[in-house]
PDB file of C-alpha atoms in Angstrom:
ATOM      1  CA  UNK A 921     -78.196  31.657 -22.900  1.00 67.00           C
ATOM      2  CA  UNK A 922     -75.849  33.385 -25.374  1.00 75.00           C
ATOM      3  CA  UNK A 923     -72.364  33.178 -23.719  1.00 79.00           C
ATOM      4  CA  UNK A 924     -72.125  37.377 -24.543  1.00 79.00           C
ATOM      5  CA  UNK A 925     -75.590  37.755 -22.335  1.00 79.00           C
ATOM      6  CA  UNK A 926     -74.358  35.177 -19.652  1.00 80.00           C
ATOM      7  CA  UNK A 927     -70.886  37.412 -19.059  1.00 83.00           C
ATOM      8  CA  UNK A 928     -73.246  40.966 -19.175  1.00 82.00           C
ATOM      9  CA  UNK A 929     -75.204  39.137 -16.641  1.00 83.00           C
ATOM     10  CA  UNK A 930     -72.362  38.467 -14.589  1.00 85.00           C
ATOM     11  CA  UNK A 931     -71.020  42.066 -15.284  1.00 86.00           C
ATOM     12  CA  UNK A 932     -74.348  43.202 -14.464  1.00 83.00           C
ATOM     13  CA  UNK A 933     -74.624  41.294 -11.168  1.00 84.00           C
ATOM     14  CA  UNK A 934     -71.070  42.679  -9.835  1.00 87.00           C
ATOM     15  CA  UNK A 935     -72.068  46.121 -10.148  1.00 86.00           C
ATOM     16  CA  UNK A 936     -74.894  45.764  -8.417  1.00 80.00           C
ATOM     17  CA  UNK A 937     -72.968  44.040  -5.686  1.00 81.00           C
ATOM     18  CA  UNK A 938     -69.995  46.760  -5.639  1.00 85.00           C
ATOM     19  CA  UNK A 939     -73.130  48.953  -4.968  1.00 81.00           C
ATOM     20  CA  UNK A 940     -74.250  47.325  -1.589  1.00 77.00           C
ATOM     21  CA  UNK A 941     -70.882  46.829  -0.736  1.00 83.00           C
ATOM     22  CA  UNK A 942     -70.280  43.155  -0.876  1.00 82.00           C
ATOM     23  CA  UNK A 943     -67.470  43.708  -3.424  1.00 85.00           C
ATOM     24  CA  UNK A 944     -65.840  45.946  -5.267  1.00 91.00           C
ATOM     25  CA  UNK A 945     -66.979  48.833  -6.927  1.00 89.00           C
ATOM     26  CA  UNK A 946     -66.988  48.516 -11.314  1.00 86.00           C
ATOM     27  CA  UNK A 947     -67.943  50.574 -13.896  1.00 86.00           C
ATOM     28  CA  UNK A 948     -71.730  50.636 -14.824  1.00 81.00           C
ATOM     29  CA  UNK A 949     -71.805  47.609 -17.511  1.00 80.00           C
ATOM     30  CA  UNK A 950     -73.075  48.847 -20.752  1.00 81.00           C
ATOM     31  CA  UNK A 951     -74.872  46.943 -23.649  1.00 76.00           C
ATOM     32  CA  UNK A 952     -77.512  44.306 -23.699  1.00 76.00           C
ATOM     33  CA  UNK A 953     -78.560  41.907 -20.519  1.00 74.00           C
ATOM     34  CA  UNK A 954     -80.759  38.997 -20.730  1.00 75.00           C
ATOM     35  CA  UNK A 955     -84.072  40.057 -19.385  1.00 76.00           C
ATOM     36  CA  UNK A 956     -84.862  36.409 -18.487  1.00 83.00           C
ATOM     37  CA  UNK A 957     -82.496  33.675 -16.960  1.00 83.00           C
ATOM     38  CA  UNK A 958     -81.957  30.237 -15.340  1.00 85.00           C
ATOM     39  CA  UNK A 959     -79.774  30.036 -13.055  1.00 84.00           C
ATOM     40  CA  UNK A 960     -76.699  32.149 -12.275  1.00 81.00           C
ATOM     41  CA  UNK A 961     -76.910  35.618 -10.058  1.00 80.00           C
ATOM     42  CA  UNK A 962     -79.947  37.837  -9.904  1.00 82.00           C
ATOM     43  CA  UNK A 963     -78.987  41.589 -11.558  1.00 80.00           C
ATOM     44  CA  UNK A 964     -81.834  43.699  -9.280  1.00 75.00           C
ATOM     45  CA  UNK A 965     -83.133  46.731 -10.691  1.00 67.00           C
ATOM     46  CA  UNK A 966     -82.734  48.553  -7.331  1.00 65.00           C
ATOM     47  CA  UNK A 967     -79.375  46.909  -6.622  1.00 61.00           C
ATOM     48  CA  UNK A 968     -81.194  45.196  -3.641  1.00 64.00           C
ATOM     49  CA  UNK A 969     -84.384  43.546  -2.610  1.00 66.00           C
ATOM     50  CA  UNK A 970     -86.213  43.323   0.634  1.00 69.00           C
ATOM     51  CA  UNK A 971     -86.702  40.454   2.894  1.00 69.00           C
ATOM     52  CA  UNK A 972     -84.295  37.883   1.391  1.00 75.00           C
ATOM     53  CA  UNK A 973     -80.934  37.276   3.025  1.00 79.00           C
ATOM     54  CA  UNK A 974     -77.689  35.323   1.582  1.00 79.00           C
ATOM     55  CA  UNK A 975     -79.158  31.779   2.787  1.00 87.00           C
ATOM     56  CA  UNK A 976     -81.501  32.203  -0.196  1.00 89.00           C
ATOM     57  CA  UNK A 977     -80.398  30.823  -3.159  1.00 92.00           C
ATOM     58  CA  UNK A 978     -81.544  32.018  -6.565  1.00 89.00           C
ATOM     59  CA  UNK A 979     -83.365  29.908  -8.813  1.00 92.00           C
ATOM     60  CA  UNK A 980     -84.849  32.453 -11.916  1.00 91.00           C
ATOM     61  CA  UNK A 981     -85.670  35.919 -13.180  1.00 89.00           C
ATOM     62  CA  UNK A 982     -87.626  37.359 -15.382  1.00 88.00           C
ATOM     63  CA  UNK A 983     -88.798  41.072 -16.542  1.00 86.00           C
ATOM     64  CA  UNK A 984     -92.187  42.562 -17.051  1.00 86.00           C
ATOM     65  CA  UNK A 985     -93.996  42.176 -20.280  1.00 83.00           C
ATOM     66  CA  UNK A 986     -97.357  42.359 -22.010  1.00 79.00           C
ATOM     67  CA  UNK A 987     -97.041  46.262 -23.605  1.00 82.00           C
ATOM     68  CA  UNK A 988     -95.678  44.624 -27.120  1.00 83.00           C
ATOM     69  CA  UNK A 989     -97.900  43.042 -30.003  1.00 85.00           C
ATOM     70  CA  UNK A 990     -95.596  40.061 -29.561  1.00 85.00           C
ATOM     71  CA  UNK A 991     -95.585  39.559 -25.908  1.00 83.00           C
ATOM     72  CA  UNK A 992     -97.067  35.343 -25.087  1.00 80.00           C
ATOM     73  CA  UNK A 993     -98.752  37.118 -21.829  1.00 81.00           C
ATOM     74  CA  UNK A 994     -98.946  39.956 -19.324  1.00 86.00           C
ATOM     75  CA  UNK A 995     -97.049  40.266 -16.729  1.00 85.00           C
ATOM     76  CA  UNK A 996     -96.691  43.688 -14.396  1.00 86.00           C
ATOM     77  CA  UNK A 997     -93.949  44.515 -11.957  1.00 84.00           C
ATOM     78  CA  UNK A 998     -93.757  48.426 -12.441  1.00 83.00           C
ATOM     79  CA  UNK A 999     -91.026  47.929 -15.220  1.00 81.00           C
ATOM     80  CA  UNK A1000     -89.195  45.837 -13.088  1.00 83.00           C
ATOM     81  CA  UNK A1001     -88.232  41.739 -12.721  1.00 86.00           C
ATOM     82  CA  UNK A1002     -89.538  38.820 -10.879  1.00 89.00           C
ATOM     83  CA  UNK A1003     -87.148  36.501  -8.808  1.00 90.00           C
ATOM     84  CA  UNK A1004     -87.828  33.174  -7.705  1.00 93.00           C
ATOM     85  CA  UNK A1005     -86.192  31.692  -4.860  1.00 92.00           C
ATOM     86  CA  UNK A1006     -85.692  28.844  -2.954  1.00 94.00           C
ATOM     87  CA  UNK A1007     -84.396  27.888   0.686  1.00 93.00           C
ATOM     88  CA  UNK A1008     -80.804  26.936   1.046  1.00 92.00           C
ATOM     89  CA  UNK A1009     -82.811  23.069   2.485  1.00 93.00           C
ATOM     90  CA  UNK A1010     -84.726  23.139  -0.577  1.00 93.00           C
ATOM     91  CA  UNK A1011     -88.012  23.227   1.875  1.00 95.00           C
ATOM     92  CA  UNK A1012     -89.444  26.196   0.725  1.00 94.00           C
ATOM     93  CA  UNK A1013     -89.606  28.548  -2.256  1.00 94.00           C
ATOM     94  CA  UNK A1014     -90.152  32.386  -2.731  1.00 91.00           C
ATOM     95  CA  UNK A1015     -91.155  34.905  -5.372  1.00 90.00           C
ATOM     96  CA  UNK A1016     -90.296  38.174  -4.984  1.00 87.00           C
ATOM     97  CA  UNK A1017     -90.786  41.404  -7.663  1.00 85.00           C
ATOM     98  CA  UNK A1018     -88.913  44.465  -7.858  1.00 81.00           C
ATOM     99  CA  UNK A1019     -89.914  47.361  -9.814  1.00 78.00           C
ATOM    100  CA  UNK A1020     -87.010  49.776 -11.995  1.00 63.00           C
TER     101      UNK A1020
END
C-alpha cells in the first residue's frame, strides 16, 4: 500500500479509537483511505464492531463492491467492510461485516 493510504489508515484508525475511548480524541481525518488492506488496524465504519474483543488480532479488510462496470465480483455488506480475524493462538479465524 501507498505509504500516503497506509498513514490515512492509521489516521483513520485513531479516530475511530478516540471515539470508543481507548485513546485520545483527533480530528475527523479527511482525504482518501484504502478501502482494502493487509495487515495494520481495522478503520470500522461504525467505530466499533460486535462480538470481537482485544485478544483478536486483525488479519484483513475489505469494502463492498459489485455496483461499478469494473468491479472483478460482488460483494454486499450494506455499504460497509468485511474484517477477517484470527485468534491471538492462531487456532481459529473469524469474519465479521459491518455496514456504513
Amino acid at each position: 500500500m501507498p505509504p500516503e493510504l497506509d498513514t490515512s489508515a492509521n489516521r483513520a484508525a485513531a479516530f475511530s479509537r478516540g471515539l470508543r475511548g481507548e485513546g485520545p480524541l483527533i480530528d475527523f481525518p479527511e482525504g482518501e483511505r484504502p478501502k482494502d488492506f493487509l495487515g495494520g488496524e481495522a478503520v470500522y465504519p461504525n467505530v466499533r464492531v460486535s462480538g470481537i474483543d482485544a485478544s483478536w488480532r486483525f488479519l484483513c479488510q475489505f469494502e463492498d463492491r459489485g455496483e461499478a462496470e469494473e468491479d472483478p465480483f460482488f460483494l454486499n455488506f450494506g455499504y460497509g467492510s468485511g474484517f477477517l480475524l484470527i485468534s491471538s493462538d492462531h487456532l481459529e479465524g473469524r469474519f465479521v461485516s459491518d455496514c456504513s
